[in-house]
Amino acid sequence: MNVKRTTGRWSAATVLPIALLAATVATNGATASAAPAPSEAAFVLDATTGSFVTGRTALASGGVHTMKTYTGKATDSEILAVGSQHVIADVTLAHSANRTERAAWAASAKFVDLSWPDLGATSYTVIRDGMVIARTSDHSLRDNTIVPGSEPSYQISGDAKGLGHTWGLNVTVPTGDTPTALAQTAQKVEAKAKKYTKTVVTWRSFIRQPWVTVPTYISKPSGCKYGGSSYKYKGDGRGYSSAVSGTSFRAGVRGVVYWTKSSYELFPETGWTKVYKKGKLVAKRKASTKKIDFRTKTRFDGKTRAVHGQIEATDPFCPKSGIRRAGIGVYYDARLARNGDFYVSGSARPAPDHEMYLFGYTSGSKHSTKTVYQHKMSTKLFSGLECLYSRACEPSTISNNGGY
């Protein structure tokens, strides 16, 4: 299926399905202990120009010199120098047309310098291989705790201007800093990226409880059909799951971007909403998928592609329009790179639970998995349950601050 739909950004008046009410869980947020102070980077991407400058005052007069450029079919790399120090830099995302998407890494056998746009966040969280390594108000840092020849994966997240912003960078650390070692690393980066044939973007919104009820004080003002302790709704009965398929959820969308052809695919889905009374099934419906969308926003070039996704899924037992309308509200914009790097920004109603993954396929079912976002619905009054029916509950930003 090769589908392109155009629908508007979800309305601020949208409220969440009453059938999604649960004895909710805690907000996302397990974080690492005290994060170490970041080191100062010498190779810093200027997001305005998409080129490197030096972040160290002592080296500013000499600046950063581009020694060699590698323009591949899947990635773009450069050999850079500051003084006598040489590094390999991946600039694939740095070449994005949108400044907010631009991020890059530069690496020697001894360090990795990370750079991302300064979008005004109070703090940016830097995660390496699932662990928080730093929090900083700057827009670059140096990681000295790396191993030559290793392939660490980084994520940088921050909240700014009402949106969450997350960049993902997959680094290939050279085995040495000689011209030969750096050239070999550039070739390795390109070869790794060319193996990927498609990227699948998956968003799922689910209820982790096996059963939920809708109190009368919620169902009555919301206009939903089934409420009170007499009725039970079947939940999804699970926690986060990075499984490609087979997991239960209330609403979701899979978007497929191909790296060897221009077409893309959209798979909007909703789960069965089942209502029981005294252990017997009394009603079963699926929500409409008409306002669940995924589409590409830029032309095919085999390296990166900008995409947009959104979910507006109305509870099938609640009003389909008007102020009492119930529905899940999610939207995101992303820039995907063939090598697995990415930028994601957006927001979502803070209920029910949400999860977002990127699957990079090399052949058949063989794939890599990136956890982009995971969010648990709050148990607190005025930040949890009422988000399922109240217009006053503001969207939450989509950004990963070390909560998974």
GROMACS .gro file of C-alpha atoms in nm:
model
  404
    1MET     CA    1   0.000   0.000   0.000
    2ASN     CA    2   0.143   0.333  -0.107
    3VAL     CA    3  -0.074   0.596   0.059
    4LYS     CA    4  -0.046   0.969   0.110
    5ARG     CA    5  -0.303   1.149   0.323
    6THR     CA    6  -0.316   1.510   0.431
    7THR     CA    7  -0.487   1.595   0.759
    8GLY     CA    8  -0.447   1.889   0.994
    9ARG     CA    9  -0.255   1.896   1.319
   10TRP     CA   10  -0.473   1.760   1.600
   11SER     CA   11  -0.693   2.012   1.772
   12ALA     CA   12  -0.619   2.146   2.118
   13ALA     CA   13  -0.984   2.074   2.199
   14THR     CA   14  -0.940   1.703   2.139
   15VAL     CA   15  -0.980   1.488   2.450
   16LEU     CA   16  -0.882   1.129   2.505
   17PRO     CA   17  -1.105   0.824   2.482
   18ILE     CA   18  -1.295   0.747   2.797
   19ALA     CA   19  -1.249   0.378   2.721
   20LEU     CA   20  -0.880   0.440   2.781
   21LEU     CA   21  -0.935   0.519   3.151
   22ALA     CA   22  -0.711   0.309   3.372
   23ALA     CA   23  -0.582   0.271   3.724
   24THR     CA   24  -0.294   0.458   3.572
   25VAL     CA   25   0.079   0.427   3.613
   26ALA     CA   26   0.358   0.663   3.707
   27THR     CA   27   0.503   0.919   3.466
   28ASN     CA   28   0.809   0.826   3.271
   29GLY     CA   29   1.133   0.914   3.428
   30ALA     CA   30   1.379   0.666   3.571
   31THR     CA   31   1.704   0.854   3.531
   32ALA     CA   32   2.062   0.779   3.600
   33SER     CA   33   2.236   0.901   3.913
   34ALA     CA   34   2.444   1.217   3.906
   35ALA     CA   35   2.545   1.285   3.546
   36PRO     CA   36   2.909   1.380   3.492
   37ALA     CA   37   2.998   1.730   3.378
   38PRO     CA   38   3.042   1.740   2.999
   39SER     CA   39   3.381   1.812   2.845
   40GLU     CA   40   3.429   2.094   2.597
   41ALA     CA   41   3.412   1.996   2.230
   42ALA     CA   42   3.668   2.124   1.982
   43PHE     CA   43   3.475   2.029   1.666
   44VAL     CA   44   3.135   2.200   1.687
   45LEU     CA   45   2.871   2.211   1.414
   46ASP     CA   46   2.730   2.555   1.341
   47ALA     CA   47   2.366   2.461   1.280
   48THR     CA   48   2.298   2.787   1.097
   49THR     CA   49   2.555   2.715   0.824
   50GLY     CA   50   2.578   2.337   0.855
   51SER     CA   51   2.958   2.356   0.880
   52PHE     CA   52   3.204   2.297   1.164
   53VAL     CA   53   3.372   2.561   1.377
   54THR     CA   54   3.585   2.511   1.686
   55GLY     CA   55   3.434   2.538   2.030
   56ARG     CA   56   3.767   2.607   2.199
   57THR     CA   57   3.879   2.968   2.229
   58ALA     CA   58   4.247   2.878   2.218
   59LEU     CA   59   4.198   2.720   1.875
   60ALA     CA   60   3.960   2.978   1.732
   61SER     CA   61   4.222   3.167   1.530
   62GLY     CA   62   4.313   2.858   1.330
   63GLY     CA   63   3.956   2.733   1.287
   64VAL     CA   64   3.841   2.399   1.149
   65HIS     CA   65   3.978   2.287   0.813
   66THR     CA   66   3.808   2.036   0.584
   67MET     CA   67   4.082   1.805   0.460
   68LYS     CA   68   3.865   1.574   0.252
   69THR     CA   69   3.496   1.526   0.169
   70TYR     CA   70   3.326   1.191   0.107
   71THR     CA   71   2.991   1.221  -0.070
   72GLY     CA   72   2.842   0.874  -0.080
   73LYS     CA   73   2.513   0.725  -0.193
   74ALA     CA   74   2.399   0.671   0.167
   75THR     CA   75   2.602   0.915   0.382
   76ASP     CA   76   2.818   1.227   0.376
   77SER     CA   77   3.147   1.237   0.570
   78GLU     CA   78   3.439   1.476   0.611
   79ILE     CA   79   3.793   1.455   0.741
   80LEU     CA   80   3.845   1.765   0.958
   81ALA     CA   81   4.145   1.919   1.126
   82VAL     CA   82   4.201   2.165   1.408
   83GLY     CA   83   4.571   2.226   1.451
   84SER     CA   84   4.737   1.884   1.446
   85GLN     CA   85   4.420   1.698   1.548
   86HIS     CA   86   4.233   1.510   1.270
   87VAL     CA   87   3.887   1.352   1.296
   88ILE     CA   88   3.620   1.181   1.088
   89ALA     CA   89   3.282   1.358   1.091
   90ASP     CA   90   2.944   1.233   0.971
   91VAL     CA   91   2.753   1.533   0.829
   92THR     CA   92   2.452   1.353   0.679
   93LEU     CA   93   2.198   1.520   0.911
   94ALA     CA   94   2.399   1.844   0.904
   95HIS     CA   95   2.303   1.878   0.536
   96SER     CA   96   1.930   1.892   0.616
   97ALA     CA   97   1.746   2.195   0.481
   98ASN     CA   98   1.580   2.256   0.818
   99ARG     CA   99   1.816   2.403   1.080
  100THR     CA  100   1.642   2.228   1.370
  101GLU     CA  101   1.724   1.887   1.221
  102ARG     CA  102   2.097   1.949   1.188
  103ALA     CA  103   2.323   1.749   1.417
  104ALA     CA  104   2.659   1.581   1.368
  105TRP     CA  105   2.942   1.391   1.531
  106ALA     CA  106   3.319   1.412   1.491
  107ALA     CA  107   3.542   1.136   1.626
  108SER     CA  108   3.903   1.045   1.677
  109ALA     CA  109   4.030   0.728   1.840
  110LYS     CA  110   4.027   0.913   2.174
  111PHE     CA  111   3.701   1.113   2.181
  112VAL     CA  112   3.364   1.187   2.023
  113ASP     CA  113   3.244   1.546   1.979
  114LEU     CA  114   2.864   1.582   1.951
  115SER     CA  115   2.681   1.888   1.818
  116TRP     CA  116   2.313   1.979   1.783
  117PRO     CA  117   2.113   2.299   1.727
  118ASP     CA  118   2.057   2.527   2.024
  119LEU     CA  119   1.677   2.555   2.021
  120GLY     CA  120   1.651   2.734   2.356
  121ALA     CA  121   1.599   2.437   2.588
  122THR     CA  122   1.694   2.493   2.950
  123SER     CA  123   1.883   2.166   2.946
  124TYR     CA  124   1.972   1.892   2.698
  125THR     CA  125   2.008   1.532   2.812
  126VAL     CA  126   2.273   1.321   2.638
  127ILE     CA  127   2.230   0.943   2.643
  128ARG     CA  128   2.487   0.690   2.523
  129ASP     CA  129   2.376   0.331   2.467
  130GLY     CA  130   2.075   0.381   2.695
  131MET     CA  131   2.260   0.552   2.982
  132VAL     CA  132   2.258   0.923   3.068
  133ILE     CA  133   2.613   1.057   3.041
  134ALA     CA  134   2.550   1.433   3.068
  135ARG     CA  135   2.301   1.715   3.103
  136THR     CA  136   2.404   2.049   2.963
  137SER     CA  137   2.263   2.388   2.864
  138ASP     CA  138   2.517   2.402   2.580
  139HIS     CA  139   2.465   2.257   2.230
  140SER     CA  140   2.781   2.046   2.208
  141LEU     CA  141   3.002   1.828   2.426
  142ARG     CA  142   3.296   1.589   2.417
  143ASP     CA  143   3.275   1.226   2.529
  144ASN     CA  144   3.623   1.108   2.633
  145THR     CA  145   3.509   0.769   2.760
  146ILE     CA  146   3.507   0.583   2.429
  147VAL     CA  147   3.687   0.279   2.289
  148PRO     CA  148   3.875   0.286   1.955
  149GLY     CA  149   3.682   0.092   1.692
  150SER     CA  150   3.357   0.094   1.892
  151GLU     CA  151   3.015   0.201   1.762
  152PRO     CA  152   2.831   0.393   2.037
  153SER     CA  153   2.478   0.523   1.985
  154TYR     CA  154   2.380   0.865   2.124
  155GLN     CA  155   2.052   1.045   2.181
  156ILE     CA  156   2.022   1.414   2.272
  157SER     CA  157   1.688   1.547   2.398
  158GLY     CA  158   1.547   1.877   2.517
  159ASP     CA  159   1.213   2.058   2.547
  160ALA     CA  160   1.175   2.400   2.387
  161LYS     CA  161   0.887   2.613   2.258
  162GLY     CA  162   0.625   2.359   2.361
  163LEU     CA  163   0.781   2.069   2.171
  164GLY     CA  164   1.017   1.786   2.252
  165HIS     CA  165   1.329   1.756   2.036
  166THR     CA  166   1.542   1.441   2.007
  167TRP     CA  167   1.842   1.373   1.784
  168GLY     CA  168   1.991   1.027   1.739
  169LEU     CA  169   2.351   0.981   1.623
  170ASN     CA  170   2.525   0.649   1.553
  171VAL     CA  171   2.901   0.693   1.578
  172THR     CA  172   3.179   0.483   1.429
  173VAL     CA  173   3.495   0.550   1.632
  174PRO     CA  174   3.815   0.514   1.425
  175THR     CA  175   4.088   0.276   1.537
  176GLY     CA  176   4.347   0.549   1.491
  177ASP     CA  177   4.391   0.911   1.384
  178THR     CA  178   4.612   0.853   1.079
  179PRO     CA  179   4.481   0.955   0.734
  180THR     CA  180   4.450   0.587   0.643
  181ALA     CA  181   4.250   0.497   0.956
  182LEU     CA  182   4.015   0.795   0.910
  183ALA     CA  183   3.961   0.717   0.541
  184GLN     CA  184   3.884   0.355   0.628
  185THR     CA  185   3.632   0.475   0.886
  186ALA     CA  186   3.457   0.696   0.629
  187GLN     CA  187   3.429   0.395   0.398
  188LYS     CA  188   3.294   0.184   0.684
  189VAL     CA  189   3.029   0.445   0.768
  190GLU     CA  190   2.912   0.447   0.405
  191ALA     CA  191   2.913   0.067   0.376
  192LYS     CA  192   2.708   0.026   0.695
  193ALA     CA  193   2.447   0.278   0.578
  194LYS     CA  194   2.414   0.118   0.233
  195LYS     CA  195   2.308  -0.209   0.394
  196TYR     CA  196   1.980  -0.053   0.507
  197THR     CA  197   1.694  -0.088   0.259
  198LYS     CA  198   1.411   0.065   0.460
  199THR     CA  199   1.322   0.232   0.790
  200VAL     CA  200   0.993   0.159   0.967
  201VAL     CA  201   0.855   0.422   1.205
  202THR     CA  202   0.612   0.275   1.459
  203TRP     CA  203   0.394   0.464   1.707
  204ARG     CA  204   0.158   0.280   1.944
  205SER     CA  205  -0.076   0.413   2.214
  206PHE     CA  206  -0.187   0.145   2.458
  207ILE     CA  207  -0.344   0.066   2.797
  208ARG     CA  208  -0.104  -0.129   3.017
  209GLN     CA  209  -0.375  -0.251   3.257
  210PRO     CA  210  -0.563  -0.574   3.167
  211TRP     CA  211  -0.898  -0.420   3.270
  212VAL     CA  212  -1.020  -0.062   3.321
  213THR     CA  213  -1.343   0.101   3.432
  214VAL     CA  214  -1.497   0.440   3.353
  215PRO     CA  215  -1.636   0.618   3.662
  216THR     CA  216  -1.975   0.783   3.621
  217TYR     CA  217  -1.832   1.128   3.695
  218ILE     CA  218  -1.628   1.090   3.376
  219SER     CA  219  -1.866   0.901   3.147
  220LYS     CA  220  -2.168   1.122   3.212
  221PRO     CA  221  -2.021   1.464   3.120
  222SER     CA  222  -1.826   1.311   2.835
  223GLY     CA  223  -2.130   1.156   2.672
  224CYS     CA  224  -1.981   0.808   2.641
  225LYS     CA  225  -2.216   0.512   2.632
  226TYR     CA  226  -2.071   0.279   2.893
  227GLY     CA  227  -1.973   0.401   3.237
  228GLY     CA  228  -1.984   0.314   3.603
  229SER     CA  229  -1.855   0.015   3.790
  230SER     CA  230  -2.095  -0.224   3.612
  231TYR     CA  231  -1.887  -0.213   3.294
  232LYS     CA  232  -1.527  -0.312   3.236
  233TYR     CA  233  -1.315  -0.234   2.934
  234LYS     CA  234  -1.047  -0.477   2.823
  235GLY     CA  235  -0.703  -0.317   2.826
  236ASP     CA  236  -0.385  -0.430   2.652
  237GLY     CA  237  -0.231  -0.583   2.963
  238ARG     CA  238   0.131  -0.506   2.879
  239GLY     CA  239   0.422  -0.271   2.932
  240TYR     CA  240   0.649  -0.124   2.669
  241SER     CA  241   0.725  -0.356   2.380
  242SER     CA  242   0.969  -0.303   2.095
  243ALA     CA  243   0.828  -0.604   1.909
  244VAL     CA  244   0.772  -0.526   1.543
  245SER     CA  245   0.420  -0.672   1.547
  246GLY     CA  246   0.180  -0.878   1.753
  247THR     CA  247   0.145  -0.638   2.047
  248SER     CA  248  -0.199  -0.507   2.146
  249PHE     CA  249  -0.270  -0.132   2.137
  250ARG     CA  250  -0.556   0.119   2.111
  251ALA     CA  251  -0.431   0.318   1.811
  252GLY     CA  252  -0.111   0.333   1.613
  253VAL     CA  253   0.056   0.393   1.281
  254ARG     CA  254   0.344   0.232   1.094
  255GLY     CA  255   0.519   0.428   0.823
  256VAL     CA  256   0.772   0.269   0.589
  257VAL     CA  257   1.042   0.474   0.413
  258TYR     CA  258   1.245   0.295   0.145
  259TRP     CA  259   1.607   0.387   0.071
  260THR     CA  260   1.629   0.236  -0.276
  261LYS     CA  261   1.305   0.379  -0.418
  262SER     CA  262   1.089   0.688  -0.372
  263SER     CA  263   0.764   0.523  -0.261
  264TYR     CA  264   0.658   0.494   0.103
  265GLU     CA  265   0.384   0.303   0.284
  266LEU     CA  266   0.126   0.387   0.550
  267PHE     CA  267  -0.040   0.135   0.783
  268PRO     CA  268  -0.292   0.303   1.020
  269GLU     CA  269  -0.441   0.072   1.283
  270THR     CA  270  -0.679   0.069   1.579
  271GLY     CA  271  -0.743  -0.212   1.825
  272TRP     CA  272  -1.074  -0.361   1.930
  273THR     CA  273  -1.249  -0.176   2.213
  274LYS     CA  274  -1.434  -0.445   2.410
  275VAL     CA  275  -1.687  -0.378   2.688
  276TYR     CA  276  -1.788  -0.646   2.941
  277LYS     CA  277  -2.062  -0.666   3.204
  278LYS     CA  278  -2.054  -0.939   3.468
  279GLY     CA  279  -1.788  -1.121   3.265
  280LYS     CA  280  -1.987  -1.120   2.939
  281LEU     CA  281  -1.899  -0.927   2.625
  282VAL     CA  282  -2.168  -0.663   2.560
  283ALA     CA  283  -2.006  -0.447   2.290
  284LYS     CA  284  -1.711  -0.457   2.051
  285ARG     CA  285  -1.599  -0.187   1.807
  286LYS     CA  286  -1.294  -0.044   1.639
  287ALA     CA  287  -1.219   0.326   1.617
  288SER     CA  288  -1.189   0.487   1.274
  289THR     CA  289  -0.846   0.524   1.112
  290LYS     CA  290  -0.948   0.815   0.886
  291LYS     CA  291  -0.740   1.065   1.083
  292ILE     CA  292  -0.434   0.848   1.137
  293ASP     CA  293  -0.166   0.963   0.896
  294PHE     CA  294   0.196   0.916   0.791
  295ARG     CA  295   0.356   1.085   0.492
  296THR     CA  296   0.692   1.194   0.352
  297LYS     CA  297   0.767   1.566   0.324
  298THR     CA  298   1.081   1.572   0.110
  299ARG     CA  299   1.198   1.417  -0.214
  300PHE     CA  300   1.382   1.088  -0.231
  301ASP     CA  301   1.764   1.111  -0.227
  302GLY     CA  302   1.865   0.776  -0.074
  303LYS     CA  303   2.020   0.940   0.235
  304THR     CA  304   1.759   1.122   0.446
  305ARG     CA  305   1.389   1.191   0.436
  306ALA     CA  306   1.158   1.416   0.636
  307VAL     CA  307   0.828   1.257   0.747
  308HIS     CA  308   0.515   1.353   0.941
  309GLY     CA  309   0.288   1.133   1.150
  310GLN     CA  310  -0.029   1.192   1.349
  311ILE     CA  311  -0.303   1.004   1.527
  312GLU     CA  312  -0.656   1.126   1.593
  313ALA     CA  313  -0.855   0.820   1.694
  314THR     CA  314  -1.207   0.863   1.830
  315ASP     CA  315  -1.336   0.629   2.100
  316PRO     CA  316  -1.606   0.425   1.923
  317PHE     CA  317  -1.842   0.450   2.223
  318CYS     CA  318  -1.809   0.828   2.265
  319PRO     CA  319  -1.935   1.126   2.059
  320LYS     CA  320  -1.760   1.156   1.724
  321SER     CA  321  -1.778   1.536   1.711
  322GLY     CA  322  -1.839   1.843   1.923
  323ILE     CA  323  -1.691   1.959   2.249
  324ARG     CA  324  -1.741   1.617   2.409
  325ARG     CA  325  -1.553   1.436   2.135
  326ALA     CA  326  -1.306   1.181   2.272
  327GLY     CA  327  -0.985   1.078   2.099
  328ILE     CA  328  -0.612   1.015   2.115
  329GLY     CA  329  -0.403   1.309   1.995
  330VAL     CA  330  -0.047   1.267   1.869
  331TYR     CA  331   0.167   1.440   1.610
  332TYR     CA  332   0.535   1.429   1.522
  333ASP     CA  333   0.776   1.551   1.256
  334ALA     CA  334   1.096   1.360   1.190
  335ARG     CA  335   1.405   1.350   0.971
  336LEU     CA  336   1.524   0.994   0.910
  337ALA     CA  337   1.872   0.905   0.789
  338ARG     CA  338   1.957   0.583   0.613
  339ASN     CA  339   2.238   0.510   0.859
  340GLY     CA  340   1.996   0.514   1.153
  341ASP     CA  341   2.047   0.876   1.264
  342PHE     CA  342   1.730   1.076   1.323
  343TYR     CA  343   1.561   1.388   1.451
  344VAL     CA  344   1.210   1.375   1.602
  345SER     CA  345   0.994   1.658   1.735
  346GLY     CA  346   0.632   1.673   1.844
  347SER     CA  347   0.378   1.641   2.123
  348ALA     CA  348   0.108   1.402   2.243
  349ARG     CA  349  -0.178   1.397   2.490
  350PRO     CA  350  -0.025   1.254   2.810
  351ALA     CA  351  -0.262   0.957   2.811
  352PRO     CA  352  -0.278   0.666   2.760
  353ASP     CA  353   0.075   0.515   2.743
  354HIS     CA  354   0.276   0.585   2.427
  355GLU     CA  355   0.580   0.432   2.256
  356MET     CA  356   0.775   0.513   1.940
  357TYR     CA  357   1.041   0.300   1.768
  358LEU     CA  358   1.253   0.307   1.454
  359PHE     CA  359   1.334  -0.023   1.285
  360GLY     CA  360   1.617  -0.021   1.032
  361TYR     CA  361   1.594  -0.318   0.794
  362THR     CA  362   1.893  -0.461   0.609
  363SER     CA  363   1.725  -0.766   0.453
  364GLY     CA  364   1.412  -0.971   0.517
  365SER     CA  365   1.330  -0.960   0.887
  366LYS     CA  366   1.680  -0.857   1.000
  367HIS     CA  367   1.668  -0.513   1.158
  368SER     CA  368   1.807  -0.278   1.421
  369THR     CA  369   1.578  -0.116   1.680
  370LYS     CA  370   1.588   0.239   1.818
  371THR     CA  371   1.370   0.339   2.112
  372VAL     CA  372   1.273   0.700   2.043
  373TYR     CA  373   1.001   0.770   2.301
  374GLN     CA  374   0.820   0.597   2.586
  375HIS     CA  375   0.566   0.766   2.812
  376LYS     CA  376   0.356   0.643   3.105
  377MET     CA  377   0.027   0.807   3.193
  378SER     CA  378   0.033   0.979   3.532
  379THR     CA  379  -0.160   0.858   3.836
  380LYS     CA  380  -0.190   1.210   3.977
  381LEU     CA  381  -0.520   1.393   3.985
  382PHE     CA  382  -0.523   1.692   3.749
  383SER     CA  383  -0.242   1.547   3.543
  384GLY     CA  384  -0.352   1.191   3.476
  385LEU     CA  385  -0.714   1.075   3.468
  386GLU     CA  386  -0.867   1.403   3.357
  387CYS     CA  387  -0.641   1.402   3.049
  388LEU     CA  388  -0.874   1.134   2.916
  389TYR     CA  389  -1.168   1.371   2.896
  390SER     CA  390  -1.074   1.731   2.978
  391ARG     CA  391  -0.986   1.997   2.721
  392ALA     CA  392  -0.772   2.166   2.986
  393CYS     CA  393  -0.504   1.898   2.985
  394GLU     CA  394  -0.214   2.026   2.777
  395PRO     CA  395  -0.012   1.805   2.539
  396SER     CA  396   0.315   1.657   2.659
  397THR     CA  397   0.636   1.705   2.463
  398ILE     CA  398   0.784   1.411   2.275
  399SER     CA  399   1.141   1.387   2.398
  400ASN     CA  400   1.344   1.120   2.570
  401ASN     CA  401   1.514   1.242   2.884
  402GLY     CA  402   1.648   0.908   2.999
  403GLY     CA  403   1.317   0.756   3.099
  404TYR     CA  404   1.358   0.417   2.933
   0.00000   0.00000   0.00000
